[in-house]
C-alpha cells in the first residue's frame, strides 16, 4: 500500500509580496490558473494518477479559500484536514498528514509542485517499493546527483518513505524539511535520488515569476 500526503498549509508570503509590488490583485499561489485548473488541482491529479491508495491534503493558512476549491472538484480518494495550529513549519504540517494515513509507504508532495509528472512520481514510488527494506529508504526527486546519495543537501519534496520513518523523525521537530532529511541520512537511512523528467519539475511555485515561468512552459 502507498499513501500520499500533499502539504498546502503555507502562508503564501512570497507570492503576496510579489503581487503587491506589481500592483496585482492578491491571490493564493495554489489557486492560480494553469491551463484552466488551479495549481493545487494539477498536483492532486498527478499524485492520484501515480497510483496511490489514499491521499490526504493538509491545509493551514487560507484553508477556507483552498478547501472551497477542493470541494468544487470533489475527488473521492482525497481527504482534507487542517493543522490544529496554523503557525507551524513544514515538518509539523507533514506530520499531521502522516498521522492521518494508514501505516505504509508514503508519497510526500508539496502542493506547489504541479509540474512533477505522475511518471516521475511513479518512478520515485517504484524505487522504494523495490528496495529490500522499504522501512529504511527515502526515494526522492534528485536535485544534483542521482542514485544512492551520501548527502541530503538541497533536497526536499517530493519523496517516498515509510510512515514509521516519518513519525520517528518528525515528532519532535518544528522545522523546515531539509535539516530533518540531513539527520536521517546521518543516521544511516538510505537515500536514492531519482532524476527529473525535465527541469520544470525542479521548480516550486513560490514567487510570481515562478508562476509565469511554469505557465509559459507547462
PDB file of N, CA, C and O in Angstrom, residues 14-57:
ATOM      1  N   UNK A  14       5.694  34.955   0.063  1.00  0.00           N
ATOM      2  CA  UNK A  14       6.493  35.486  -1.039  1.00  0.00           C
ATOM      3  C   UNK A  14       5.628  35.862  -2.241  1.00  0.00           C
ATOM      4  O   UNK A  14       5.882  36.874  -2.907  1.00  0.00           O
ATOM      5  N   UNK A  15       4.595  35.076  -2.499  1.00  0.00           N
ATOM      6  CA  UNK A  15       3.704  35.413  -3.609  1.00  0.00           C
ATOM      7  C   UNK A  15       2.936  36.693  -3.311  1.00  0.00           C
ATOM      8  O   UNK A  15       2.778  37.554  -4.197  1.00  0.00           O
ATOM      9  N   UNK A  16       2.455  36.849  -2.086  1.00  0.00           N
ATOM     10  CA  UNK A  16       1.727  38.074  -1.712  1.00  0.00           C
ATOM     11  C   UNK A  16       2.629  39.293  -1.874  1.00  0.00           C
ATOM     12  O   UNK A  16       2.203  40.330  -2.408  1.00  0.00           O
ATOM     13  N   UNK A  17       3.881  39.184  -1.435  1.00  0.00           N
ATOM     14  CA  UNK A  17       4.826  40.292  -1.574  1.00  0.00           C
ATOM     15  C   UNK A  17       5.002  40.680  -3.039  1.00  0.00           C
ATOM     16  O   UNK A  17       4.999  41.867  -3.387  1.00  0.00           O
ATOM     17  N   UNK A  18       5.173  39.677  -3.901  1.00  0.00           N
ATOM     18  CA  UNK A  18       5.379  39.942  -5.319  1.00  0.00           C
ATOM     19  C   UNK A  18       4.149  40.573  -5.956  1.00  0.00           C
ATOM     20  O   UNK A  18       4.258  41.525  -6.742  1.00  0.00           O
ATOM     21  N   UNK A  19       2.972  40.063  -5.644  1.00  0.00           N
ATOM     22  CA  UNK A  19       1.750  40.603  -6.239  1.00  0.00           C
ATOM     23  C   UNK A  19       1.519  42.034  -5.802  1.00  0.00           C
ATOM     24  O   UNK A  19       1.119  42.889  -6.612  1.00  0.00           O
ATOM     25  N   UNK A  20       1.753  42.329  -4.526  1.00  0.00           N
ATOM     26  CA  UNK A  20       1.608  43.702  -4.030  1.00  0.00           C
ATOM     27  C   UNK A  20       2.565  44.642  -4.753  1.00  0.00           C
ATOM     28  O   UNK A  20       2.192  45.746  -5.155  1.00  0.00           O
ATOM     29  N   UNK A  21       3.826  44.220  -4.915  1.00  0.00           N
ATOM     30  CA  UNK A  21       4.831  45.072  -5.549  1.00  0.00           C
ATOM     31  C   UNK A  21       4.516  45.337  -7.014  1.00  0.00           C
ATOM     32  O   UNK A  21       4.925  46.357  -7.573  1.00  0.00           O
ATOM     33  N   UNK A  22       3.765  44.444  -7.637  1.00  0.00           N
ATOM     34  CA  UNK A  22       3.406  44.594  -9.055  1.00  0.00           C
ATOM     35  C   UNK A  22       2.028  45.229  -9.240  1.00  0.00           C
ATOM     36  O   UNK A  22       1.584  45.415 -10.371  1.00  0.00           O
ATOM     37  N   UNK A  23       1.339  45.500  -8.130  1.00  0.00           N
ATOM     38  CA  UNK A  23       0.010  46.080  -8.220  1.00  0.00           C
ATOM     39  C   UNK A  23      -1.036  45.112  -8.753  1.00  0.00           C
ATOM     40  O   UNK A  23      -2.024  45.524  -9.365  1.00  0.00           O
ATOM     41  N   UNK A  24      -0.826  43.826  -8.499  1.00  0.00           N
ATOM     42  CA  UNK A  24      -1.747  42.790  -8.968  1.00  0.00           C
ATOM     43  C   UNK A  24      -2.618  42.336  -7.800  1.00  0.00           C
ATOM     44  O   UNK A  24      -2.166  42.273  -6.651  1.00  0.00           O
ATOM     45  N   UNK A  25      -3.877  42.030  -8.088  1.00  0.00           N
ATOM     46  CA  UNK A  25      -4.780  41.553  -7.040  1.00  0.00           C
ATOM     47  C   UNK A  25      -4.184  40.342  -6.325  1.00  0.00           C
ATOM     48  O   UNK A  25      -3.639  39.438  -6.962  1.00  0.00           O
ATOM     49  N   UNK A  26      -4.314  40.328  -4.994  1.00  0.00           N
ATOM     50  CA  UNK A  26      -3.752  39.245  -4.193  1.00  0.00           C
ATOM     51  C   UNK A  26      -4.498  37.948  -4.467  1.00  0.00           C
ATOM     52  O   UNK A  26      -5.733  37.896  -4.480  1.00  0.00           O
ATOM     53  N   UNK A  27      -3.740  36.888  -4.695  1.00  0.00           N
ATOM     54  CA  UNK A  27      -4.300  35.565  -4.914  1.00  0.00           C
ATOM     55  C   UNK A  27      -3.356  34.542  -4.281  1.00  0.00           C
ATOM     56  O   UNK A  27      -2.170  34.806  -4.114  1.00  0.00           O
ATOM     57  N   UNK A  28      -3.877  33.413  -3.917  1.00  0.00           N
ATOM     58  CA  UNK A  28      -3.028  32.359  -3.371  1.00  0.00           C
ATOM     59  C   UNK A  28      -2.378  31.606  -4.523  1.00  0.00           C
ATOM     60  O   UNK A  28      -3.037  31.288  -5.523  1.00  0.00           O
ATOM     61  N   UNK A  29      -1.096  31.310  -4.381  1.00  0.00           N
ATOM     62  CA  UNK A  29      -0.371  30.649  -5.474  1.00  0.00           C
ATOM     63  C   UNK A  29      -1.008  29.312  -5.859  1.00  0.00           C
ATOM     64  O   UNK A  29      -0.980  28.927  -7.031  1.00  0.00           O
ATOM     65  N   UNK A  30      -1.587  28.612  -4.890  1.00  0.00           N
ATOM     66  CA  UNK A  30      -2.169  27.301  -5.181  1.00  0.00           C
ATOM     67  C   UNK A  30      -3.477  27.399  -5.955  1.00  0.00           C
ATOM     68  O   UNK A  30      -3.944  26.404  -6.513  1.00  0.00           O
ATOM     69  N   UNK A  31      -4.057  28.594  -5.987  1.00  0.00           N
ATOM     70  CA  UNK A  31      -5.337  28.787  -6.668  1.00  0.00           C
ATOM     71  C   UNK A  31      -5.189  29.500  -8.014  1.00  0.00           C
ATOM     72  O   UNK A  31      -6.181  29.753  -8.691  1.00  0.00           O
ATOM     73  N   UNK A  32      -3.950  29.801  -8.386  1.00  0.00           N
ATOM     74  CA  UNK A  32      -3.707  30.435  -9.681  1.00  0.00           C
ATOM     75  C   UNK A  32      -3.957  29.446 -10.815  1.00  0.00           C
ATOM     76  O   UNK A  32      -3.773  28.241 -10.662  1.00  0.00           O
ATOM     77  N   UNK A  33      -4.349  29.976 -11.962  1.00  0.00           N
ATOM     78  CA  UNK A  33      -4.772  29.133 -13.079  1.00  0.00           C
ATOM     79  C   UNK A  33      -3.589  28.608 -13.889  1.00  0.00           C
ATOM     80  O   UNK A  33      -2.668  29.351 -14.240  1.00  0.00           O
ATOM     81  N   UNK A  34      -3.637  27.303 -14.184  1.00  0.00           N
ATOM     82  CA  UNK A  34      -2.733  26.676 -15.147  1.00  0.00           C
ATOM     83  C   UNK A  34      -3.582  25.849 -16.104  1.00  0.00           C
ATOM     84  O   UNK A  34      -4.189  24.846 -15.694  1.00  0.00           O
ATOM     85  N   UNK A  35      -3.668  26.283 -17.324  1.00  0.00           N
ATOM     86  CA  UNK A  35      -4.445  25.542 -18.333  1.00  0.00           C
ATOM     87  C   UNK A  35      -5.861  25.220 -17.868  1.00  0.00           C
ATOM     88  O   UNK A  35      -6.370  24.112 -18.066  1.00  0.00           O
ATOM     89  N   UNK A  36      -6.495  26.189 -17.206  1.00  0.00           N
ATOM     90  CA  UNK A  36      -7.905  26.030 -16.847  1.00  0.00           C
ATOM     91  C   UNK A  36      -8.170  25.387 -15.501  1.00  0.00           C
ATOM     92  O   UNK A  36      -9.335  25.227 -15.120  1.00  0.00           O
ATOM     93  N   UNK A  37      -7.123  25.026 -14.767  1.00  0.00           N
ATOM     94  CA  UNK A  37      -7.306  24.436 -13.438  1.00  0.00           C
ATOM     95  C   UNK A  37      -6.346  25.102 -12.456  1.00  0.00           C
ATOM     96  O   UNK A  37      -5.245  25.508 -12.834  1.00  0.00           O
ATOM     97  N   UNK A  38      -6.731  25.181 -11.173  1.00  0.00           N
ATOM     98  CA  UNK A  38      -5.824  25.736 -10.167  1.00  0.00           C
ATOM     99  C   UNK A  38      -4.578  24.876 -10.009  1.00  0.00           C
ATOM    100  O   UNK A  38      -4.598  23.658 -10.237  1.00  0.00           O
ATOM    101  N   UNK A  39      -3.506  25.512  -9.588  1.00  0.00           N
ATOM    102  CA  UNK A  39      -2.227  24.830  -9.366  1.00  0.00           C
ATOM    103  C   UNK A  39      -2.397  23.574  -8.518  1.00  0.00           C
ATOM    104  O   UNK A  39      -1.905  22.485  -8.858  1.00  0.00           O
ATOM    105  N   UNK A  40      -3.088  23.692  -7.386  1.00  0.00           N
ATOM    106  CA  UNK A  40      -3.206  22.561  -6.462  1.00  0.00           C
ATOM    107  C   UNK A  40      -3.944  21.382  -7.096  1.00  0.00           C
ATOM    108  O   UNK A  40      -3.643  20.222  -6.790  1.00  0.00           O
ATOM    109  N   UNK A  41      -4.863  21.651  -7.992  1.00  0.00           N
ATOM    110  CA  UNK A  41      -5.615  20.567  -8.634  1.00  0.00           C
ATOM    111  C   UNK A  41      -4.697  19.756  -9.553  1.00  0.00           C
ATOM    112  O   UNK A  41      -4.783  18.520  -9.610  1.00  0.00           O
ATOM    113  N   UNK A  42      -3.819  20.433 -10.271  1.00  0.00           N
ATOM    114  CA  UNK A  42      -2.848  19.702 -11.093  1.00  0.00           C
ATOM    115  C   UNK A  42      -1.979  18.796 -10.225  1.00  0.00           C
ATOM    116  O   UNK A  42      -1.709  17.641 -10.595  1.00  0.00           O
ATOM    117  N   UNK A  43      -1.543  19.309  -9.077  1.00  0.00           N
ATOM    118  CA  UNK A  43      -0.723  18.496  -8.182  1.00  0.00           C
ATOM    119  C   UNK A  43      -1.488  17.278  -7.699  1.00  0.00           C
ATOM    120  O   UNK A  43      -0.975  16.154  -7.718  1.00  0.00           O
ATOM    121  N   UNK A  44      -2.715  17.485  -7.256  1.00  0.00           N
ATOM    122  CA  UNK A  44      -3.542  16.367  -6.774  1.00  0.00           C
ATOM    123  C   UNK A  44      -3.752  15.334  -7.876  1.00  0.00           C
ATOM    124  O   UNK A  44      -3.609  14.121  -7.645  1.00  0.00           O
ATOM    125  N   UNK A  45      -4.056  15.786  -9.079  1.00  0.00           N
ATOM    126  CA  UNK A  45      -4.304  14.844 -10.170  1.00  0.00           C
ATOM    127  C   UNK A  45      -3.061  14.049 -10.523  1.00  0.00           C
ATOM    128  O   UNK A  45      -3.137  12.843 -10.814  1.00  0.00           O
ATOM    129  N   UNK A  46      -1.902  14.679 -10.505  1.00  0.00           N
ATOM    130  CA  UNK A  46      -0.659  13.944 -10.769  1.00  0.00           C
ATOM    131  C   UNK A  46      -0.399  12.891  -9.700  1.00  0.00           C
ATOM    132  O   UNK A  46       0.057  11.784 -10.001  1.00  0.00           O
ATOM    133  N   UNK A  47      -0.669  13.233  -8.452  1.00  0.00           N
ATOM    134  CA  UNK A  47      -0.495  12.272  -7.361  1.00  0.00           C
ATOM    135  C   UNK A  47      -1.448  11.095  -7.529  1.00  0.00           C
ATOM    136  O   UNK A  47      -1.055   9.925  -7.411  1.00  0.00           O
ATOM    137  N   UNK A  48      -2.704  11.371  -7.822  1.00  0.00           N
ATOM    138  CA  UNK A  48      -3.685  10.293  -7.993  1.00  0.00           C
ATOM    139  C   UNK A  48      -3.338   9.406  -9.182  1.00  0.00           C
ATOM    140  O   UNK A  48      -3.456   8.173  -9.118  1.00  0.00           O
ATOM    141  N   UNK A  49      -2.872  10.013 -10.275  1.00  0.00           N
ATOM    142  CA  UNK A  49      -2.506   9.243 -11.462  1.00  0.00           C
ATOM    143  C   UNK A  49      -1.272   8.377 -11.229  1.00  0.00           C
ATOM    144  O   UNK A  49      -1.049   7.396 -11.953  1.00  0.00           O
ATOM    145  N   UNK A  50      -0.458   8.731 -10.241  1.00  0.00           N
ATOM    146  CA  UNK A  50       0.748   7.947  -9.959  1.00  0.00           C
ATOM    147  C   UNK A  50       0.415   6.609  -9.319  1.00  0.00           C
ATOM    148  O   UNK A  50       1.259   5.727  -9.231  1.00  0.00           O
ATOM    149  N   UNK A  51      -0.829   6.449  -8.836  1.00  0.00           N
ATOM    150  CA  UNK A  51      -1.258   5.184  -8.278  1.00  0.00           C
ATOM    151  C   UNK A  51      -1.055   5.083  -6.783  1.00  0.00           C
ATOM    152  O   UNK A  51      -0.178   4.354  -6.315  1.00  0.00           O
ATOM    153  N   UNK A  52      -1.847   5.813  -6.011  1.00  0.00           N
ATOM    154  CA  UNK A  52      -1.795   5.724  -4.549  1.00  0.00           C
ATOM    155  C   UNK A  52      -3.135   5.203  -4.037  1.00  0.00           C
ATOM    156  O   UNK A  52      -4.158   5.322  -4.713  1.00  0.00           O
ATOM    157  N   UNK A  53      -3.113   4.621  -2.848  1.00  0.00           N
ATOM    158  CA  UNK A  53      -4.321   4.021  -2.283  1.00  0.00           C
ATOM    159  C   UNK A  53      -5.169   5.018  -1.512  1.00  0.00           C
ATOM    160  O   UNK A  53      -6.375   4.821  -1.343  1.00  0.00           O
ATOM    161  N   UNK A  54      -4.538   6.076  -1.016  1.00  0.00           N
ATOM    162  CA  UNK A  54      -5.260   7.138  -0.322  1.00  0.00           C
ATOM    163  C   UNK A  54      -4.437   8.414  -0.427  1.00  0.00           C
ATOM    164  O   UNK A  54      -3.223   8.374  -0.621  1.00  0.00           O
ATOM    165  N   UNK A  55      -5.107   9.550  -0.292  1.00  0.00           N
ATOM    166  CA  UNK A  55      -4.428  10.837  -0.433  1.00  0.00           C
ATOM    167  C   UNK A  55      -5.017  11.823   0.570  1.00  0.00           C
ATOM    168  O   UNK A  55      -6.235  12.008   0.622  1.00  0.00           O
ATOM    169  N   UNK A  56      -4.151  12.444   1.354  1.00  0.00           N
ATOM    170  CA  UNK A  56      -4.569  13.445   2.341  1.00  0.00           C
ATOM    171  C   UNK A  56      -3.929  14.783   2.018  1.00  0.00           C
ATOM    172  O   UNK A  56      -2.710  14.869   1.813  1.00  0.00           O
ATOM    173  N   UNK A  57      -4.745  15.825   1.939  1.00  0.00           N
ATOM    174  CA  UNK A  57      -4.256  17.190   1.735  1.00  0.00           C
ATOM    175  C   UNK A  57      -4.337  17.919   3.068  1.00  0.00           C
ATOM    176  O   UNK A  57      -5.385  17.931   3.714  1.00  0.00           O
TER     177      UNK A  57
END
